Coordinates of C-alpha atoms in Angstrom, one line a residue:
M22 CA -15.0 20.4 14.9
I23 CA -11.3 20.0 14.0
Y24 CA -8.4 22.1 14.2
K25 CA -6.5 22.7 10.8
I26 CA -3.1 24.0 11.2
Y27 CA -1.5 25.7 8.1
H28 CA 2.1 27.5 7.7
D29 CA 0.2 31.2 8.3
R30 CA -3.0 30.3 10.2
I31 CA -5.0 28.0 12.5
V32 CA -8.4 27.4 11.6
L33 CA -11.3 25.7 13.8
A34 CA -13.7 24.1 11.0
D35 CA -17.2 22.5 11.5
D36 CA -18.3 19.4 9.6
D37 CA -19.0 21.0 6.7
D38 CA -15.7 22.4 6.4
L39 CA -16.4 25.9 7.1
A40 CA -14.4 28.1 9.2
L41 CA -15.5 29.1 12.5
A42 CA -12.5 30.5 14.1
E43 CA -9.0 31.1 13.1
V44 CA -6.0 32.8 14.1
D45 CA -3.7 34.4 11.3
F46 CA 0.1 34.6 11.6
P47 CA 1.7 35.4 8.2
A48 CA 5.7 35.5 8.0
I49 CA 7.3 38.7 8.4
E50 CA 9.4 39.3 5.5
G51 CA 13.0 40.0 6.2
A52 CA 12.6 38.4 9.5
D53 CA 13.8 34.8 9.7
H54 CA 11.7 32.3 11.4
T55 CA 9.5 35.4 12.7
V56 CA 5.8 35.7 12.2
E57 CA 3.2 38.5 12.9
I58 CA 0.0 37.3 14.9
T59 CA -2.5 39.8 13.0
H60 CA -6.2 38.4 13.5
T61 CA -8.1 36.3 15.9
V62 CA -11.6 35.8 14.6
V63 CA -14.3 33.9 16.2
D64 CA -17.8 33.2 15.0
E65 CA -20.5 35.0 17.3
S66 CA -22.0 31.3 17.9
L67 CA -18.7 30.2 19.8
Q68 CA -17.8 33.4 21.6
G69 CA -17.7 33.1 25.4
Q70 CA -16.5 29.5 25.1
G71 CA -12.8 30.3 25.4
I72 CA -12.5 29.2 21.7
A73 CA -10.0 32.3 21.0
G74 CA -7.7 31.2 24.0
K75 CA -7.4 27.5 22.6
L76 CA -6.5 29.0 19.0
M77 CA -3.8 30.8 21.0
L78 CA -2.6 27.5 22.8
K79 CA -2.6 25.7 19.4
L80 CA -0.6 28.6 18.1
T81 CA 2.2 28.5 20.8
E82 CA 2.5 24.8 20.4
Y83 CA 3.0 25.2 16.8
L84 CA 5.7 27.7 17.2
R85 CA 7.6 25.9 19.6
K86 CA 7.6 22.9 17.3
N87 CA 8.7 24.8 14.3
H88 CA 11.2 26.9 16.3
L89 CA 9.4 30.1 15.2
T90 CA 8.9 33.4 17.4
A91 CA 5.9 35.9 17.0
I92 CA 5.3 39.4 17.0
P93 CA 1.5 40.0 18.0
S94 CA -0.4 42.9 16.6
C95 CA -3.9 41.6 17.2
S96 CA -5.4 43.3 20.3
Y97 CA -6.4 40.0 21.5
A98 CA -3.2 38.2 21.1
V99 CA -1.5 41.2 22.8
K100 CA -3.8 41.0 25.8
W101 CA -3.4 37.3 25.8
F102 CA 0.3 37.3 26.1
Q103 CA 0.1 39.8 28.9
K104 CA -2.2 37.3 30.9
H105 CA -0.1 34.6 29.8
P106 CA 3.6 35.1 30.7
E107 CA 4.4 31.4 30.6
A108 CA 4.0 31.6 26.9
S109 CA 6.6 34.4 26.5
D110 CA 9.1 32.1 25.2
V111 CA 7.5 32.2 21.8
L112 CA 7.7 35.9 21.4
S113 CA 10.3 37.8 19.4
P114 CA 13.3 39.1 21.3
D115 CA 12.5 42.4 19.2
Y116 CA 9.0 42.4 20.9
M117 CA 10.0 41.7 24.5
P118 CA 10.8 45.4 25.5
E119 CA 7.5 46.4 24.1
L120 CA 5.8 43.8 26.0
E121 CA 7.6 44.6 29.5
D122 CA 6.4 48.3 29.1
M123 CA 3.1 47.8 27.8
P124 CA 0.4 49.2 30.1
A125 CA -2.6 46.8 30.6
A126 CA -5.3 48.1 28.2
P127 CA -8.6 49.1 29.9
R128 CA -11.4 46.7 28.8
P129 CA -14.4 48.6 27.3
E130 CA -17.6 48.7 29.2
Q131 CA -20.1 45.7 28.5
T132 CA -22.7 48.1 27.3
G133 CA -20.6 48.5 24.3
S134 CA -17.7 50.3 22.7
P135 CA -16.1 51.5 19.5
A136 CA -13.5 48.4 19.9
G137 CA -15.8 45.7 20.4
G138 CA -19.5 47.2 19.6
Q139 CA -22.6 46.3 21.4
G140 CA -22.5 42.6 22.8
Q141 CA -19.1 41.9 21.3
D142 CA -15.8 40.9 22.9
P143 CA -13.6 43.8 22.3
Y144 CA -10.4 41.6 22.3
V145 CA -11.5 39.6 19.5
H146 CA -11.3 40.9 15.9
H147 CA -14.8 41.3 14.3
P148 CA -14.3 42.3 10.7
D149 CA -16.8 44.8 8.9
P150 CA -19.1 42.3 7.0
A151 CA -19.0 44.9 4.1
S152 CA -15.6 44.6 3.7
V153 CA -15.5 40.6 3.7
P154 CA -16.7 38.8 0.6
Y155 CA -18.2 36.1 2.2
P156 CA -21.4 35.3 4.4
G157 CA -20.9 36.0 8.1
A158 CA -17.6 37.1 7.7
Y159 CA -16.2 33.6 8.1
A160 CA -14.8 32.0 5.0
P161 CA -14.7 28.4 4.0
A162 CA -11.5 26.7 5.3
P163 CA -9.1 26.4 2.4
R164 CA -9.4 23.0 0.7
L165 CA -6.3 22.6 -1.8
R166 CA -4.1 25.2 -0.2
R167 CA -0.6 24.3 -0.5
T168 CA 1.9 25.3 2.5
A169 CA 5.3 27.0 2.0
P170 CA 8.0 24.4 2.3
E171 CA 9.8 26.3 5.3
Y172 CA 6.4 26.2 7.3
T173 CA 4.8 22.7 6.1
P174 CA 2.3 21.8 8.6
A175 CA 3.4 18.7 10.8
Y176 CA -0.3 17.5 11.7
K177 CA -3.8 18.2 11.6
E178 CA -5.3 17.6 15.3
A179 CA -8.8 16.6 16.0
E180 CA -10.2 18.6 19.0
S181 CA -10.0 15.8 21.2
G182 CA -6.2 15.7 20.9
M183 CA -5.8 12.6 18.9
P184 CA -3.7 13.2 15.6
R185 CA -6.0 13.0 12.6
N186 CA -3.9 10.3 10.7
V187 CA -4.1 8.2 14.0
A188 CA -7.9 8.7 14.3
G189 CA -8.4 8.3 10.8
T190 CA -6.9 5.1 10.4
V191 CA -8.7 3.5 13.3
M192 CA -12.0 5.1 12.7
G193 CA -11.8 4.5 8.9
V194 CA -11.5 0.8 9.6
I195 CA -14.4 0.7 11.9
T196 CA -16.7 2.6 9.7
R197 CA -15.5 0.7 6.5
G198 CA -16.6 -2.6 8.4
L199 CA -20.0 -1.0 9.4
Q200 CA -20.6 0.3 6.1
L201 CA -20.2 -3.2 4.3
L202 CA -22.4 -4.5 6.9
C203 CA -25.1 -2.1 6.2
A204 CA -24.6 -2.8 2.5
F205 CA -25.2 -6.4 3.0
F206 CA -28.3 -5.7 5.2
L207 CA -29.7 -3.9 2.3
A208 CA -28.8 -6.4 -0.4
L209 CA -30.4 -9.2 1.8
I210 CA -33.8 -7.1 1.9
F211 CA -33.6 -6.5 -1.8
I212 CA -33.1 -10.3 -2.3
I213 CA -35.7 -11.4 -0.3
Y214 CA -38.3 -8.9 -1.5
T215 CA -37.3 -9.8 -5.1
Y216 CA -38.1 -13.3 -4.7
A217 CA -41.4 -12.4 -2.7
V218 CA -42.3 -10.5 -5.8
L219 CA -41.4 -13.2 -8.3
L220 CA -43.6 -15.5 -6.5
N221 CA -46.6 -13.5 -6.7
L222 CA -45.9 -11.9 -10.1
E223 CA -48.8 -13.9 -11.8
T224 CA -51.0 -13.6 -8.8
L225 CA -53.2 -11.3 -10.9
G226 CA -52.6 -12.4 -14.4
Q227 CA -50.1 -12.8 -16.7
W228 CA -47.5 -10.3 -16.3
E229 CA -46.3 -10.6 -20.1
T230 CA -49.9 -9.6 -21.6
M231 CA -51.0 -7.1 -18.6
V232 CA -50.7 -4.1 -21.0
Y233 CA -52.6 -5.7 -23.9
D234 CA -55.3 -7.2 -21.4
K235 CA -55.5 -3.7 -19.7
N236 CA -54.8 -5.7 -16.4
I237 CA -54.8 -2.7 -14.1
A238 CA -54.2 -4.6 -11.0
E239 CA -51.1 -6.5 -12.3
M240 CA -49.7 -3.3 -13.6
T241 CA -50.3 -1.6 -10.2
F242 CA -48.8 -4.5 -8.3
C243 CA -45.9 -4.6 -10.8
G244 CA -45.3 -0.7 -10.7
I245 CA -45.3 -0.5 -7.0
S246 CA -42.9 -3.4 -6.4
G247 CA -40.7 -2.2 -9.3
G248 CA -40.6 1.1 -7.7
I249 CA -39.6 -0.2 -4.4
L250 CA -36.9 -2.4 -6.0
L251 CA -35.3 0.4 -7.8
I252 CA -34.9 2.6 -4.7
F253 CA -33.3 -0.4 -3.0
F254 CA -30.9 -0.8 -6.0
I255 CA -29.9 2.8 -6.0
E256 CA -29.7 3.2 -2.4
F257 CA -27.4 0.2 -2.2
F258 CA -24.7 1.6 -4.2
W259 CA -25.2 4.9 -2.9
M260 CA -24.4 3.3 0.5
L261 CA -21.3 2.3 -0.8
T262 CA -19.6 5.6 -1.4
R263 CA -17.9 7.9 0.7
K264 CA -17.9 11.6 0.9
K265 CA -14.6 13.2 -0.5
V266 CA -13.3 15.9 1.5
W267 CA -10.2 18.0 1.3
D268 CA -7.3 19.4 3.4
E269 CA -4.0 20.9 2.9
D270 CA -2.6 17.6 2.0
G271 CA -4.8 16.8 -0.8
S272 CA -8.1 15.2 -0.9
Y273 CA -9.3 11.8 1.0
R274 CA -12.6 10.2 1.7
I275 CA -14.7 9.5 4.9
D276 CA -17.9 7.5 5.6
S277 CA -20.7 10.1 6.4
G278 CA -23.1 7.5 7.3
R279 CA -24.9 7.2 3.9
G280 CA -27.5 4.7 4.0
I281 CA -29.7 6.1 6.6
T282 CA -32.5 7.1 4.1
A283 CA -32.4 3.7 2.6
F284 CA -33.2 2.0 5.8
V285 CA -35.7 4.7 6.8
L286 CA -37.6 3.8 3.5
V287 CA -37.4 0.1 4.3
L288 CA -39.2 0.8 7.8
F289 CA -41.6 3.4 6.0
F290 CA -42.6 0.8 3.3
Y291 CA -43.2 -1.8 6.0
L292 CA -45.7 0.6 8.0
L293 CA -47.5 1.6 4.6
A294 CA -47.9 -2.3 3.8
L295 CA -49.2 -2.7 7.5
V296 CA -51.9 0.2 6.9
A297 CA -53.0 -1.1 3.6
D298 CA -53.3 -4.7 4.6
A299 CA -55.4 -3.6 7.5
F300 CA -57.5 -0.9 5.6
V301 CA -57.6 -1.7 1.8
T302 CA -60.4 -4.0 0.9
G303 CA -59.2 -4.9 -2.5
D304 CA -62.4 -3.9 -4.2
G305 CA -61.5 -2.5 -7.7
M306 CA -58.3 -3.1 -10.0
V307 CA -56.0 -0.6 -8.5
L308 CA -56.9 -1.5 -4.8
S309 CA -56.4 -5.1 -5.5
G310 CA -53.1 -4.2 -6.9
I311 CA -52.0 -2.2 -4.0
L312 CA -53.2 -5.0 -1.4
T313 CA -51.3 -7.7 -3.3
A314 CA -48.1 -5.5 -3.1
A315 CA -48.7 -5.0 0.6
E316 CA -49.2 -8.7 1.1
T317 CA -45.8 -9.5 -0.7
Y318 CA -43.7 -6.8 1.3
L319 CA -45.4 -8.6 4.5
A320 CA -44.4 -12.0 3.5
N321 CA -41.0 -11.8 5.0
G322 CA -42.1 -8.6 7.2
I323 CA -40.3 -9.7 10.2
I324 CA -36.9 -10.2 8.6
I325 CA -37.3 -7.0 6.7
R326 CA -38.0 -4.8 9.8
T327 CA -35.5 -6.5 11.8
L328 CA -32.9 -5.9 9.2
G329 CA -34.0 -2.4 8.4
I330 CA -33.8 -1.4 12.1
A331 CA -30.5 -3.0 12.3
G332 CA -29.3 -1.3 9.3
L333 CA -30.5 2.1 10.5
I334 CA -29.0 2.0 13.8
L335 CA -25.5 1.0 12.4
S336 CA -25.9 4.0 9.8
I337 CA -26.4 6.5 12.7
I338 CA -23.5 5.0 14.3
R339 CA -21.3 5.5 11.3
K340 CA -22.6 8.9 10.8
V341 CA -21.6 9.8 14.5
I342 CA -18.3 8.5 14.1
G343 CA -17.7 10.4 10.8
H344 CA -18.5 13.5 12.7

């Protein structure tokens, strides 16, 4: 998950760029450098984990950094500032008298109340699902949203606290290297298997005349081998691509670990070849073609298996780093 900071809200988004929690603070018209904290929204799956409080801490940091003051109107924000007087420096002077005189709001019973509803935190705003035009009342985080010049976000911060531009540079170099290494492994598998297929291409007859001669065994062998090589060829180029994502600054690409499917198929074909080599007798034209294809795949089986396992492990590491 990652915190995305905009000029009028802070969003906690998941790996699919969907907002799981956010705090809104639009600018107040006619009041220079003053915003209103209007909503604090937290997805039900994250409630009870202190996410709303973390959003408020991010907000106070943002307000201080940009020399802004705030007037909270959200019930959760009001309650939060009452519990955190050390953050009162970001409150607008116009709001301070109200804060000093404000009595502590009684917390509704846990059994449910009009403010929070059954099982809900009454100090976190829960919008009416019927009034919100997106599933679960949590909209996707804006992808190409442009910020106002006076409130240009200074950074986008990962949940670990490392600025995204720094983390992106370091992790980008690491994942790019691993991505090229995975592609190299798959290319080696493709070359090794292609060479083995060419050596066994005429084991069952002349491949140029297999259709004319109705050589079912040769056609079966060529069909299986050609299909496997085609899959490896497509997966090689897919592995070299990167996932395109958007944020308030535009679009960029990250390594999402593409290639896991390719190496899973490499190992899956290896297991199928072992099974075919052990149980297929070769009686009949089709079975003879299947057995020859299995033996061809296993001709360099140890190398293919080793490269497949190494590539799968590296692809999983890339995916974890990408997350």
